[in-house]
Amino acid sequence: MSSWRSRSRQSNTSRISDEQINDLVSKLQMLLPETRTRNNDRVSSAKVLQETCNYIKNLHREVDDLSERLAELLETTDMSSSQAAIIRSLFM
Amino acid sequence: MASIPSSSSSPSPSQPKARKKPGQTTSPPPPPQTKWRTGTQERLYSRRLVDALQATRDRAQPPESVGSRAVKEAADSALAMTARGQSRWSRAILFNRNSCRKRVLVKAGGKIRRHRRKHQAIPPAMEGAGATSGVLKERKVKERLKKLGRIVPGCKKLPAATLLEEAADYVAALEMQVRTMRVLAEALSAAAVSVPEEEEMEIAEQGS
């Protein structure tokens, strides 16, 4: 199926309805912590997309930091001895 | 939880969805927030993560230590598997793991150059066409959609609606990943603190 972008570059018609797009954008907006409190009317789709990109980049960075921390921890701790603590914490 | 599609073991890149028919939408999957925030997913993921980390550590040769990149890859693979391959980004992550890394890097290098040329070529052409403010806003939205497509794995050429769905699912999944990894790191560091104390007590008892 042709992409919405290439089709509607010149014309105004798009295969996927604008309502659907707006609905999805508002769904994204509810996920982002920054735009969740504001009304849907005030935030434009461009802003939501920008916030999404930034948020995903932030999450990637947090994952990287946590990976570093976990890598260091894995070196020092012995998994078998602390597995009980881990399993306990997982079920809390 | 969403039902598993018929082709779960061999996911095809373009699954025929009912989007072409007007007025008909796909069967509503649970919204990303609720799907990824249930305790079940977190427990599933954390167990898978622990297994993956242990496997990574066993696989790494003892003199070498486990690198942070290996941990991140294990975490991402575990996350993609917890998604059960129902979303495009999860399938893209799993496929990239299996394929040769060098091949992926070479492809990415060529594509990045092409993207840069396109970016430089397109804006001057469109602005010279006497665009109204509405079209300019559309151009902004499209650029950001493209940017989003580059960030979410496996979503470079998707139509807007699919891309937005994938992005929502990806954001929720990443949030869960961060939460779980943090809990695990806290648990490990707490265990690391308590174990040396026990060892010290044992040594003290043996010494006396």
Coordinates of C-alpha atoms in Angstrom, one line a residue:
Chain A
M1 CA 0.0 0.0 0.0
S2 CA 1.3 3.4 -0.8
S3 CA 2.5 5.5 2.0
W4 CA 0.4 8.5 3.2
R5 CA 3.4 10.8 2.8
S6 CA 4.2 10.2 -0.9
R7 CA 0.5 10.3 -1.9
S8 CA -0.5 13.5 -0.2
R9 CA 2.5 15.5 -0.9
Q10 CA 0.8 17.6 -3.6
S11 CA -2.9 16.8 -3.1
N12 CA -5.0 17.2 0.0
T13 CA -6.6 13.7 -0.1
S14 CA -5.1 10.9 1.9
R15 CA -6.0 7.3 2.1
I16 CA -5.9 7.1 5.8
S17 CA -8.4 9.5 7.3
D18 CA -7.2 12.5 9.2
E19 CA -9.4 11.5 12.1
Q20 CA -7.5 8.3 12.5
I21 CA -4.2 10.2 12.5
N22 CA -5.5 12.7 15.1
D23 CA -6.8 9.9 17.2
L24 CA -3.4 8.2 17.2
V25 CA -1.6 11.4 17.9
S26 CA -3.8 12.0 20.9
K27 CA -3.1 8.5 22.0
L28 CA 0.7 9.2 21.8
Q29 CA 0.1 12.5 23.7
M30 CA -1.5 10.6 26.6
L31 CA 1.7 8.5 26.8
L32 CA 4.1 11.4 27.0
P33 CA 4.5 12.7 30.5
E34 CA 5.0 16.3 29.3
T35 CA 1.9 16.6 27.2
R36 CA -0.4 14.5 29.2
T37 CA -1.7 17.3 31.4
R38 CA -2.4 19.7 28.6
N39 CA -5.5 19.7 26.4
N40 CA -5.4 18.0 23.1
D41 CA -6.5 21.2 21.4
R42 CA -3.5 23.2 22.5
V43 CA -0.8 20.8 21.4
S44 CA -0.2 20.5 17.7
S45 CA 0.7 17.2 16.1
A46 CA 4.2 18.5 15.2
K47 CA 4.8 19.2 18.9
V48 CA 3.6 15.8 20.0
L49 CA 5.9 14.1 17.4
Q50 CA 8.8 16.2 18.6
E51 CA 8.1 15.4 22.2
T52 CA 7.9 11.7 21.3
C53 CA 11.3 11.8 19.6
N54 CA 12.8 13.5 22.5
Y55 CA 11.2 11.2 25.0
I56 CA 12.3 8.0 23.2
K57 CA 15.9 9.4 23.0
N58 CA 15.7 10.1 26.8
L59 CA 14.5 6.5 27.4
H60 CA 17.3 5.1 25.3
R61 CA 19.8 7.1 27.3
E62 CA 18.4 5.8 30.5
V63 CA 18.6 2.3 29.2
D64 CA 22.2 2.8 28.3
D65 CA 23.0 4.2 31.8
L66 CA 21.2 1.3 33.4
S67 CA 23.0 -1.2 31.2
E68 CA 26.3 0.2 32.3
R69 CA 25.3 0.0 35.9
L70 CA 24.0 -3.6 35.5
A71 CA 27.2 -4.6 33.7
E72 CA 29.3 -3.3 36.6
L73 CA 27.0 -5.0 39.1
L74 CA 27.2 -8.3 37.2
E75 CA 31.0 -8.3 37.5
T76 CA 31.0 -7.9 41.2
T77 CA 28.1 -9.9 42.4
D78 CA 27.6 -13.6 42.0
M79 CA 24.2 -14.2 40.4
S80 CA 23.6 -17.5 42.2
S81 CA 24.0 -16.1 45.7
S82 CA 21.9 -13.1 45.1
Q83 CA 19.2 -14.8 43.0
A84 CA 17.0 -15.2 46.0
A85 CA 17.1 -11.4 46.6
I86 CA 16.3 -10.8 42.9
I87 CA 13.4 -13.2 42.8
R88 CA 12.0 -11.7 45.9
S89 CA 12.2 -8.2 44.6
L90 CA 10.6 -9.2 41.3
F91 CA 7.5 -10.4 43.1
M92 CA 7.1 -7.3 45.2
Chain B
M1 CA -3.6 -9.2 26.4
A2 CA -3.8 -9.2 22.6
S3 CA -4.3 -12.5 20.8
I4 CA -1.3 -14.0 18.9
P5 CA -1.7 -13.6 15.1
S6 CA -1.7 -16.7 13.0
S7 CA 1.8 -16.4 11.8
S8 CA 3.7 -16.1 15.0
S9 CA 6.8 -18.0 14.2
S10 CA 7.5 -16.6 10.8
P11 CA 6.6 -12.9 10.8
S12 CA 6.4 -11.3 7.4
P13 CA 7.4 -7.7 7.0
S14 CA 4.1 -6.6 5.5
Q15 CA 1.2 -8.4 7.1
P16 CA -2.0 -7.8 5.2
K17 CA -4.1 -5.8 7.5
A18 CA -7.7 -4.7 6.8
R19 CA -6.7 -1.1 6.5
K20 CA -7.4 -0.8 2.8
K21 CA -11.1 -1.2 3.3
P22 CA -12.8 2.1 4.2
G23 CA -14.4 2.3 7.5
Q24 CA -13.0 -1.0 8.7
T25 CA -10.3 -1.0 11.4
T26 CA -8.2 -3.8 12.7
S27 CA -9.5 -5.7 15.8
P28 CA -8.7 -3.3 18.7
P29 CA -5.6 -4.4 20.6
P30 CA -5.3 -3.2 24.2
P31 CA -3.9 0.3 24.4
P32 CA -0.1 0.4 24.9
Q33 CA -0.3 1.9 28.4
T34 CA -2.4 -0.8 29.9
K35 CA -0.7 -3.6 28.0
W36 CA 2.7 -2.8 29.2
R37 CA 1.9 -1.6 32.6
T38 CA 0.3 -4.8 33.9
G39 CA 2.3 -6.6 36.4
T40 CA 2.3 -9.7 34.3
Q41 CA 4.4 -8.1 31.5
E42 CA 6.8 -6.7 34.1
R43 CA 7.3 -10.1 35.7
L44 CA 7.6 -11.8 32.4
Y45 CA 10.1 -9.3 31.2
S46 CA 12.2 -9.3 34.4
R47 CA 12.5 -13.0 34.5
R48 CA 13.5 -13.0 30.8
L49 CA 16.0 -10.3 31.5
V50 CA 17.6 -12.1 34.4
D51 CA 17.9 -15.2 32.3
A52 CA 19.4 -13.3 29.4
L53 CA 21.9 -11.5 31.6
Q54 CA 22.9 -14.8 33.1
A55 CA 23.4 -16.3 29.7
T56 CA 25.4 -13.3 28.5
R57 CA 27.6 -13.6 31.5
D58 CA 28.1 -17.3 31.1
R59 CA 28.9 -16.8 27.4
A60 CA 31.4 -14.1 28.0
Q61 CA 34.8 -15.6 28.6
P62 CA 35.7 -15.3 32.3
P63 CA 38.7 -13.0 31.9
E64 CA 36.6 -10.5 30.0
S65 CA 33.8 -8.8 31.8
V66 CA 30.3 -8.3 30.5
G67 CA 30.2 -5.0 28.6
S68 CA 27.4 -2.5 28.8
R69 CA 26.6 -2.9 25.2
A70 CA 26.0 -6.6 25.7
V71 CA 23.7 -5.9 28.6
K72 CA 21.8 -3.4 26.5
E73 CA 21.4 -5.8 23.6
A74 CA 20.3 -8.6 26.0
A75 CA 17.8 -6.2 27.5
D76 CA 16.5 -5.1 24.1
S77 CA 16.2 -8.7 22.8
A78 CA 14.4 -9.7 26.0
L79 CA 12.0 -6.8 25.5
A80 CA 11.4 -7.7 21.9
M81 CA 10.6 -11.3 22.9
T82 CA 8.3 -10.2 25.6
A83 CA 6.4 -8.3 22.9
R84 CA 6.0 -11.7 21.3
G85 CA 6.8 -10.3 17.9
Q86 CA 3.4 -8.6 17.6
S87 CA 4.8 -5.3 16.8
R88 CA 7.1 -4.3 14.0
W89 CA 9.8 -2.8 16.2
S90 CA 10.1 -6.0 18.2
R91 CA 10.5 -8.1 15.0
A92 CA 13.1 -5.6 13.7
I93 CA 15.1 -5.9 16.9
L94 CA 15.1 -9.7 16.8
F95 CA 16.0 -9.8 13.1
N96 CA 18.8 -7.4 13.5
R97 CA 20.3 -9.6 16.2
N98 CA 20.4 -12.7 13.9
S99 CA 21.8 -11.0 10.8
C100 CA 25.4 -10.1 10.5
R101 CA 26.3 -6.9 12.2
K102 CA 28.7 -5.8 9.5
R103 CA 26.0 -6.0 6.9
V104 CA 23.6 -3.9 9.0
L105 CA 26.3 -1.2 9.5
V106 CA 27.2 -1.0 5.8
K107 CA 23.5 -0.6 4.9
A108 CA 23.0 2.0 7.5
G109 CA 26.1 4.0 6.2
G110 CA 24.7 4.1 2.7
K111 CA 21.2 5.0 3.8
I112 CA 22.3 7.8 6.1
R113 CA 24.2 9.5 3.2
R114 CA 21.1 9.2 1.1
H115 CA 18.9 10.7 3.8
R116 CA 21.2 13.7 4.2
R117 CA 21.1 14.5 0.5
K118 CA 17.4 14.2 0.5
H119 CA 17.0 16.5 3.4
Q120 CA 19.2 19.2 1.8
A121 CA 17.4 18.9 -1.5
I122 CA 13.8 18.9 -0.5
P123 CA 13.3 21.9 1.8
P124 CA 14.5 24.5 -0.8
A125 CA 12.3 23.0 -3.5
M126 CA 9.1 23.1 -1.4
E127 CA 9.6 26.5 0.0
G128 CA 10.1 28.0 -3.4
A129 CA 6.6 26.8 -4.4
G130 CA 4.8 29.6 -2.6
A131 CA 3.4 27.4 0.1
T132 CA 0.7 28.5 2.5
S133 CA 1.0 28.1 6.2
G134 CA -1.1 25.0 6.1
V135 CA 1.3 23.2 3.8
L136 CA 4.3 24.4 5.8
K137 CA 2.8 22.8 8.9
E138 CA 2.2 19.6 7.0
R139 CA 5.8 19.7 6.0
K140 CA 6.9 20.0 9.6
V141 CA 4.7 17.1 10.6
K142 CA 6.0 15.0 7.8
E143 CA 9.6 15.7 8.7
R144 CA 9.0 14.8 12.3
L145 CA 7.2 11.6 11.3
K146 CA 10.3 10.7 9.3
K147 CA 12.5 11.4 12.2
L148 CA 10.3 9.3 14.4
G149 CA 10.5 6.5 11.8
R150 CA 14.3 6.5 12.1
I151 CA 14.3 6.3 15.8
V152 CA 11.8 3.5 16.2
P153 CA 13.5 0.3 15.0
G154 CA 12.1 -1.2 11.8
C155 CA 9.8 1.7 11.0
K156 CA 11.5 3.6 8.3
K157 CA 9.0 3.2 5.5
L158 CA 5.8 2.9 7.3
P159 CA 2.6 4.9 6.6
A160 CA 1.8 7.4 9.3
A161 CA -0.9 5.6 11.1
T162 CA 1.1 2.4 11.5
L163 CA 4.2 4.4 12.6
L164 CA 2.2 6.2 15.2
E165 CA 0.9 2.9 16.6
E166 CA 4.3 1.4 16.7
A167 CA 5.7 4.5 18.4
A168 CA 3.1 4.4 21.1
D169 CA 3.8 0.7 21.8
Y170 CA 7.5 1.3 21.7
V171 CA 7.3 4.2 24.2
A172 CA 5.2 2.1 26.6
A173 CA 7.6 -0.8 26.3
L174 CA 10.7 1.3 26.8
E175 CA 9.1 2.7 29.9
M176 CA 8.6 -0.7 31.3
Q177 CA 12.1 -1.7 30.3
V178 CA 13.6 1.3 32.2
R179 CA 11.4 0.5 35.3
T180 CA 12.4 -3.1 35.3
M181 CA 16.1 -2.5 34.8
R182 CA 16.1 0.0 37.6
V183 CA 14.4 -2.4 40.0
L184 CA 16.9 -5.1 39.0
A185 CA 19.9 -2.7 39.5
E186 CA 18.6 -1.7 42.9
A187 CA 18.1 -5.3 43.9
L188 CA 21.6 -6.3 42.8
S189 CA 23.3 -3.3 44.5
A190 CA 21.4 -4.0 47.7
A191 CA 22.5 -7.7 47.5
A192 CA 26.0 -6.6 46.8
V193 CA 26.0 -4.5 49.9
S194 CA 24.6 -7.3 52.1
V195 CA 26.8 -10.2 50.8
P196 CA 30.2 -8.7 51.8
E197 CA 28.8 -8.1 55.2
E198 CA 27.9 -11.8 55.6
E199 CA 31.4 -12.7 54.4
E200 CA 32.9 -10.4 56.9
M201 CA 30.9 -12.0 59.6
E202 CA 32.0 -15.5 58.5
I203 CA 35.6 -14.5 58.5
A204 CA 35.2 -13.0 61.9
E205 CA 33.7 -16.2 63.2
Q206 CA 36.4 -18.3 61.7
G207 CA 39.1 -16.1 63.0
S208 CA 38.0 -16.2 66.6

